[in-house]
């Protein structure tokens, strides 16, 4: 027996990737539906060698379905996720709506799979922010060994994190740079993104942090350890797919860079590519389309007593969103539902 699965928001970047990954990982499925808003009704989506036509989210009955993977914004999630949950369908939500709800588990399966049982309170599980997901996969095995006190992270986030509109804006602006008569002003982003970097993702808060930076702080505490101090600077860069992060870690105990490298090599979901030579590291171009989170540039930080630096790169549409959601579904199946 397999599962009856619904993908909500199937026509978007993340929704399409969810369908691809469900097929690639051979998730046990008896039935699958692709849902979208009324304006996208009938749009065709690929699922392996099958073609699915989207159905109307507004009129869909979730009764009898096992799992719904939500890849829509918070407003739509707020309306439809409780409907699905009430109908007995377990929601795995990719929006930010439920991440900070104490009655909803926030899960990265390599880090806190045991939290899956908390789904029963609301029949909802939250998927973390893309930049948080890849970071905590790299932090957790080191935290288990030497206990992390503080993390300083600077992100280099691709435009796909802002959806299709973000990718289109980078593409169109880049072309317009070489054609001065075809001006493409900033629309999705607050400033020109082509050949530029923008230190602003999501809205500004009273503290001066952006909401994206706050998310990384709050989610790391919820997923890994509430005692970890985190400070983040989140930056949008002119890269289509793949988020990169420069991470500085301060530990309670000393951790040698060689031991850290060995720990990360053995940790689930990670690949270490760390040679001190030209090209001996991973960039977003190499990580796009891959399941793994890559770690490079591991080295001691001699300016503090117990410090390490590292470079972490991952496909944000995969580990940062769709892959993690499917892994949550796998964890739910293996630990709770036990079908397939």
C-alpha positions as a Python dict, from the first residue, in 0.01 Angstrom:
ca = {
    (1, 'X'): (0, 0, 0),
    (2, 'X'): (111, 353, -77),
    (3, 'X'): (-13, 699, 7),
    (4, 'X'): (-269, 933, -144),
    (5, 'X'): (-77, 1258, -191),
    (6, 'X'): (-185, 1608, -290),
    (7, 'X'): (60, 1878, -407),
    (8, 'X'): (-90, 2223, -347),
    (9, 'X'): (62, 2499, -561),
    (10, 'X'): (183, 2248, -818),
    (11, 'X'): (245, 2507, -1092),
    (12, 'X'): (504, 2708, -896),
    (13, 'X'): (881, 2650, -878),
    (14, 'X'): (861, 2457, -550),
    (15, 'X'): (544, 2267, -635),
    (16, 'X'): (692, 2137, -961),
    (17, 'X'): (1008, 2040, -776),
    (18, 'X'): (799, 1851, -517),
    (19, 'X'): (645, 1643, -798),
    (20, 'X'): (990, 1575, -946),
    (21, 'X'): (1136, 1467, -610),
    (22, 'X'): (840, 1246, -515),
    (23, 'X'): (907, 1059, -839),
    (24, 'X'): (1289, 1059, -813),
    (25, 'X'): (1283, 920, -459),
    (26, 'X'): (1010, 670, -548),
    (27, 'X'): (786, 780, -265),
    (28, 'X'): (515, 511, -235),
    (29, 'X'): (208, 667, -397),
    (30, 'X'): (-129, 510, -475),
    (31, 'X'): (-289, 832, -598),
    (32, 'X'): (-168, 1187, -660),
    (33, 'X'): (-337, 1516, -745),
    (34, 'X'): (-189, 1852, -844),
    (35, 'X'): (-383, 2152, -714),
    (36, 'X'): (-357, 2517, -807),
    (37, 'X'): (-560, 2836, -800),
    (38, 'X'): (-850, 2878, -1038),
    (39, 'X'): (-645, 3093, -1278),
    (40, 'X'): (-405, 2796, -1329),
    (41, 'X'): (-681, 2538, -1363),
    (42, 'X'): (-596, 2269, -1617),
    (43, 'X'): (-227, 2357, -1635),
    (44, 'X'): (-23, 2044, -1704),
    (45, 'X'): (245, 1929, -1458),
    (46, 'X'): (490, 1641, -1499),
    (47, 'X'): (507, 1356, -1251),
    (48, 'X'): (760, 1104, -1377),
    (49, 'X'): (629, 980, -1710),
    (50, 'X'): (277, 1097, -1627),
    (51, 'X'): (113, 1431, -1696),
    (52, 'X'): (-118, 1572, -1431),
    (53, 'X'): (-376, 1842, -1499),
    (54, 'X'): (-420, 2078, -1207),
    (55, 'X'): (-748, 2079, -1019),
    (56, 'X'): (-911, 2369, -837),
    (57, 'X'): (-781, 2407, -482),
    (58, 'X'): (-1091, 2605, -385),
    (59, 'X'): (-1331, 2315, -445),
    (60, 'X'): (-1106, 2017, -365),
    (61, 'X'): (-1220, 1773, -97),
    (62, 'X'): (-921, 1650, 111),
    (63, 'X'): (-1123, 1370, 274),
    (64, 'X'): (-953, 1034, 226),
    (65, 'X'): (-616, 1181, 127),
    (66, 'X'): (-313, 1102, 345),
    (67, 'X'): (-63, 1385, 290),
    (68, 'X'): (-85, 1734, 140),
    (69, 'X'): (238, 1911, 44),
    (70, 'X'): (163, 2284, 47),
    (71, 'X'): (374, 2516, -171),
    (72, 'X'): (161, 2829, -166),
    (73, 'X'): (187, 3158, 24),
    (74, 'X'): (80, 3214, 382),
    (75, 'X'): (-258, 3366, 290),
    (76, 'X'): (-370, 3066, 87),
    (77, 'X'): (-221, 2830, 345),
    (78, 'X'): (-415, 3004, 622),
    (79, 'X'): (-739, 2932, 436),
    (80, 'X'): (-682, 2582, 300),
    (81, 'X'): (-438, 2404, 535),
    (82, 'X'): (-687, 2388, 827),
    (83, 'X'): (-948, 2250, 585),
    (84, 'X'): (-713, 1971, 479),
    (85, 'X'): (-608, 1899, 837),
    (86, 'X'): (-967, 1887, 958),
    (87, 'X'): (-1048, 1639, 680),
    (88, 'X'): (-777, 1406, 818),
    (89, 'X'): (-510, 1487, 561),
    (90, 'X'): (-171, 1568, 719),
    (91, 'X'): (-36, 1899, 590),
    (92, 'X'): (336, 1958, 528),
    (93, 'X'): (355, 2334, 482),
    (94, 'X'): (632, 2520, 304),
    (95, 'X'): (512, 2870, 396),
    (96, 'X'): (617, 3060, 709),
    (97, 'X'): (266, 3054, 859),
    (98, 'X'): (305, 2771, 1110),
    (99, 'X'): (682, 2762, 1169),
    (100, 'X'): (669, 2944, 1503),
    (101, 'X'): (348, 2783, 1632),
    (102, 'X'): (440, 2580, 1945),
    (103, 'X'): (180, 2319, 1848),
    (104, 'X'): (332, 2261, 1504),
    (105, 'X'): (663, 2075, 1467),
    (106, 'X'): (929, 2244, 1252),
    (107, 'X'): (1135, 1966, 1102),
    (108, 'X'): (1458, 1900, 916),
    (109, 'X'): (1470, 1518, 910),
    (110, 'X'): (1851, 1493, 946),
    (111, 'X'): (1833, 1714, 1256),
    (112, 'X'): (1514, 1654, 1461),
    (113, 'X'): (1314, 1362, 1316),
    (114, 'X'): (1183, 1271, 1660),
    (115, 'X'): (971, 1590, 1656),
    (116, 'X'): (748, 1434, 1386),
    (117, 'X'): (507, 1297, 1647),
    (118, 'X'): (404, 1651, 1736),
    (119, 'X'): (205, 1667, 1411),
    (120, 'X'): (-99, 1519, 1586),
    (121, 'X'): (-189, 1841, 1771),
    (122, 'X'): (-298, 2019, 1452),
    (123, 'X'): (-234, 1762, 1176),
    (124, 'X'): (21, 2011, 1038),
    (125, 'X'): (402, 2000, 1003),
    (126, 'X'): (608, 2304, 907),
    (127, 'X'): (897, 2314, 661),
    (128, 'X'): (1169, 2565, 759),
    (129, 'X'): (1300, 2863, 567),
    (130, 'X'): (1536, 2768, 282),
    (131, 'X'): (1841, 2939, 433),
    (132, 'X'): (1780, 2781, 775),
    (133, 'X'): (1734, 2427, 641),
    (134, 'X'): (2078, 2394, 485),
    (135, 'X'): (2250, 2565, 777),
    (136, 'X'): (2107, 2341, 1051),
    (137, 'X'): (2196, 2024, 858),
    (138, 'X'): (2560, 2137, 884),
    (139, 'X'): (2535, 2269, 1242),
    (140, 'X'): (2367, 1973, 1414),
    (141, 'X'): (2646, 1711, 1395),
    (142, 'X'): (2899, 1970, 1518),
    (143, 'X'): (2664, 2081, 1797),
    (144, 'X'): (2633, 1718, 1912),
    (145, 'X'): (3012, 1701, 1947),
    (146, 'X'): (3117, 2038, 2087),
    (147, 'X'): (2799, 2238, 2170),
    (148, 'X'): (2752, 2556, 1971),
    (149, 'X'): (2733, 2884, 2162),
    (150, 'X'): (2700, 3136, 1880),
    (151, 'X'): (2660, 3145, 1503),
    (152, 'X'): (2731, 3439, 1272),
    (153, 'X'): (2595, 3375, 923),
    (154, 'X'): (2596, 3580, 605),
    (155, 'X'): (2384, 3443, 322),
    (156, 'X'): (2417, 3473, -55),
    (157, 'X'): (2065, 3381, -166),
    (158, 'X'): (1960, 3309, -523),
    (159, 'X'): (1670, 3482, -695),
    (160, 'X'): (1471, 3157, -719),
    (161, 'X'): (1401, 3210, -350),
    (162, 'X'): (1174, 3492, -465),
    (163, 'X'): (989, 3265, -709),
    (164, 'X'): (950, 3276, -1086),
    (165, 'X'): (913, 3656, -1079),
    (166, 'X'): (1258, 3687, -921),
    (167, 'X'): (1417, 3460, -1179),
    (168, 'X'): (1248, 3646, -1464),
    (169, 'X'): (1365, 3981, -1328),
    (170, 'X'): (1729, 3871, -1315),
    (171, 'X'): (1707, 3728, -1668),
    (172, 'X'): (1536, 4032, -1817),
    (173, 'X'): (1758, 4287, -1639),
    (174, 'X'): (2072, 4102, -1743),
    (175, 'X'): (1964, 4116, -2109),
    (176, 'X'): (1868, 4483, -2077),
    (177, 'X'): (2219, 4575, -1951),
    (178, 'X'): (2348, 4483, -2298),
    (179, 'X'): (2062, 4662, -2472),
    (180, 'X'): (2043, 5015, -2330),
    (181, 'X'): (1717, 5090, -2513),
    (182, 'X'): (1541, 4807, -2325),
    (183, 'X'): (1537, 4933, -1966),
    (184, 'X'): (1407, 4687, -1704),
    (185, 'X'): (1370, 4869, -1368),
    (186, 'X'): (1346, 4687, -1036),
    (187, 'X'): (1001, 4543, -974),
    (188, 'X'): (1020, 4221, -770),
    (189, 'X'): (1332, 4343, -588),
    (190, 'X'): (1392, 4680, -425),
    (191, 'X'): (1699, 4757, -639),
    (192, 'X'): (1858, 4626, -958),
    (193, 'X'): (1953, 4262, -907),
    (194, 'X'): (2154, 4207, -1228),
    (195, 'X'): (2528, 4256, -1160),
    (196, 'X'): (2442, 4367, -805),
    (197, 'X'): (2380, 4234, -453),
    (198, 'X'): (2095, 4347, -229),
    (199, 'X'): (2126, 4324, 154),
    (200, 'X'): (1750, 4304, 197),
    (201, 'X'): (1525, 3993, 195),
    (202, 'X'): (1168, 4018, 327),
    (203, 'X'): (1043, 4317, 529),
    (204, 'X'): (1237, 4527, 779),
    (205, 'X'): (1157, 4486, 1149),
    (206, 'X'): (1185, 4741, 1433),
    (207, 'X'): (1519, 4589, 1539),
    (208, 'X'): (1674, 4671, 1201),
    (209, 'X'): (1687, 4304, 1107),
    (210, 'X'): (1487, 4183, 809),
    (211, 'X'): (1223, 3915, 858),
    (212, 'X'): (1447, 3667, 672),
    (213, 'X'): (1725, 3727, 925),
    (214, 'X'): (1484, 3689, 1214),
    (215, 'X'): (1356, 3361, 1067),
    (216, 'X'): (1706, 3212, 1069),
    (217, 'X'): (1745, 3301, 1436),
    (218, 'X'): (1406, 3174, 1553),
    (219, 'X'): (1408, 2857, 1344),
    (220, 'X'): (1760, 2750, 1442),
    (221, 'X'): (1658, 2780, 1806),
    (222, 'X'): (1340, 2576, 1752),
    (223, 'X'): (1504, 2303, 1542),
    (224, 'X'): (1847, 2262, 1703),
    (225, 'X'): (1873, 2425, 2048),
    (226, 'X'): (1705, 2733, 2203),
    (227, 'X'): (2033, 2822, 2374),
    (228, 'X'): (2221, 2888, 2047),
    (229, 'X'): (2276, 3257, 1974),
    (230, 'X'): (2242, 3342, 1605),
    (231, 'X'): (2301, 3664, 1413),
    (232, 'X'): (2234, 3676, 1040),
    (233, 'X'): (2276, 3906, 742),
    (234, 'X'): (2073, 3789, 443),
    (235, 'X'): (2171, 3906, 95),
    (236, 'X'): (2012, 3847, -246),
    (237, 'X'): (2267, 3778, -521),
    (238, 'X'): (2239, 3745, -903),
    (239, 'X'): (2238, 3364, -904),
    (240, 'X'): (1940, 3170, -1043),
    (241, 'X'): (1942, 2862, -816),
    (242, 'X'): (2139, 2774, -502),
    (243, 'X'): (2188, 2952, -170),
    (244, 'X'): (2536, 2995, -21),
    (245, 'X'): (2627, 3078, 338),
    (246, 'X'): (2942, 3190, 513),
    (247, 'X'): (2910, 3056, 866),
    (248, 'X'): (3123, 3138, 1169),
    (249, 'X'): (3066, 2913, 1472),
    (250, 'X'): (3176, 2954, 1832),
    (251, 'X'): (3171, 2636, 2042),
    (252, 'X'): (3178, 2570, 2415),
    (253, 'X'): (3450, 2308, 2363),
    (254, 'X'): (3745, 2307, 2126),
    (255, 'X'): (3682, 2136, 1793),
    (256, 'X'): (3972, 2078, 1557),
    (257, 'X'): (3904, 2153, 1189),
    (258, 'X'): (4015, 1803, 1085),
    (259, 'X'): (3778, 1639, 1331),
    (260, 'X'): (3499, 1873, 1217),
    (261, 'X'): (3566, 1772, 858),
    (262, 'X'): (3545, 1403, 951),
    (263, 'X'): (3220, 1457, 1146),
    (264, 'X'): (3059, 1639, 855),
    (265, 'X'): (3169, 1371, 608),
    (266, 'X'): (2982, 1110, 811),
    (267, 'X'): (2670, 1321, 873),
    (268, 'X'): (2345, 1251, 682),
    (269, 'X'): (2254, 1485, 398),
    (270, 'X'): (2600, 1643, 373),
    (271, 'X'): (2888, 1622, 126),
    (272, 'X'): (3225, 1772, 209),
    (273, 'X'): (3423, 1914, -83),
    (274, 'X'): (3714, 2090, 83),
    (275, 'X'): (4049, 2099, -92),
    (276, 'X'): (4282, 2394, -44),
    (277, 'X'): (4343, 2445, -412),
    (278, 'X'): (4184, 2621, -708),
    (279, 'X'): (3828, 2492, -747),
    (280, 'X'): (3845, 2276, -435),
    (281, 'X'): (3508, 2400, -308),
    (282, 'X'): (3145, 2403, -420),
    (283, 'X'): (2956, 2694, -575),
    (284, 'X'): (2581, 2726, -649),
    (285, 'X'): (2630, 2623, -1013),
    (286, 'X'): (2755, 2278, -905),
    (287, 'X'): (2489, 2222, -638),
    (288, 'X'): (2183, 2298, -853),
    (289, 'X'): (1971, 1986, -898),
    (290, 'X'): (2150, 1792, -623),
    (291, 'X'): (1995, 1651, -305),
    (292, 'X'): (2298, 1715, -83),
    (293, 'X'): (2403, 2015, 121),
    (294, 'X'): (2770, 2084, 45),
    (295, 'X'): (3031, 2207, 292),
    (296, 'X'): (3363, 2365, 192),
    (297, 'X'): (3630, 2602, 332),
    (298, 'X'): (3634, 2442, 680),
    (299, 'X'): (3899, 2615, 886),
    (300, 'X'): (3986, 2725, 1237),
    (301, 'X'): (3891, 3077, 1345),
    (302, 'X'): (4190, 3181, 1556),
    (303, 'X'): (4030, 3511, 1664),
    (304, 'X'): (3813, 3332, 1922),
    (305, 'X'): (3886, 3050, 2163),
    (306, 'X'): (3678, 2773, 2003),
    (307, 'X'): (3588, 2887, 1653),
    (308, 'X'): (3537, 2744, 1306),
    (309, 'X'): (3448, 2893, 968),
    (310, 'X'): (3279, 2709, 684),
    (311, 'X'): (3105, 2764, 352),
    (312, 'X'): (2769, 2588, 299),
    (313, 'X'): (2588, 2562, -36),
    (314, 'X'): (2262, 2392, -134),
    (315, 'X'): (1992, 2396, -400),
    (316, 'X'): (1729, 2611, -227),
    (317, 'X'): (1444, 2466, -434),
    (318, 'X'): (1545, 2119, -316),
    (319, 'X'): (1688, 2099, 37),
    (320, 'X'): (1561, 2449, 109),
    (321, 'X'): (1205, 2361, 14),
    (322, 'X'): (1076, 2067, -192),
    (323, 'X'): (1328, 1800, -91),
    (324, 'X'): (1292, 1872, 280),
    (325, 'X'): (912, 1854, 248),
    (326, 'X'): (933, 1513, 79),
    (327, 'X'): (1184, 1395, 342),
    (328, 'X'): (934, 1501, 610),
    (329, 'X'): (671, 1290, 430),
    (330, 'X'): (915, 997, 427),
    (331, 'X'): (983, 1043, 798),
    (332, 'X'): (610, 1061, 867),
    (333, 'X'): (561, 740, 674),
    (334, 'X'): (848, 553, 839),
    (335, 'X'): (779, 662, 1198),
    (336, 'X'): (403, 715, 1213),
    (337, 'X'): (182, 607, 921),
    (338, 'X'): (387, 302, 817),
    (339, 'X'): (242, 236, 475),
    (340, 'X'): (436, 152, 161),
}
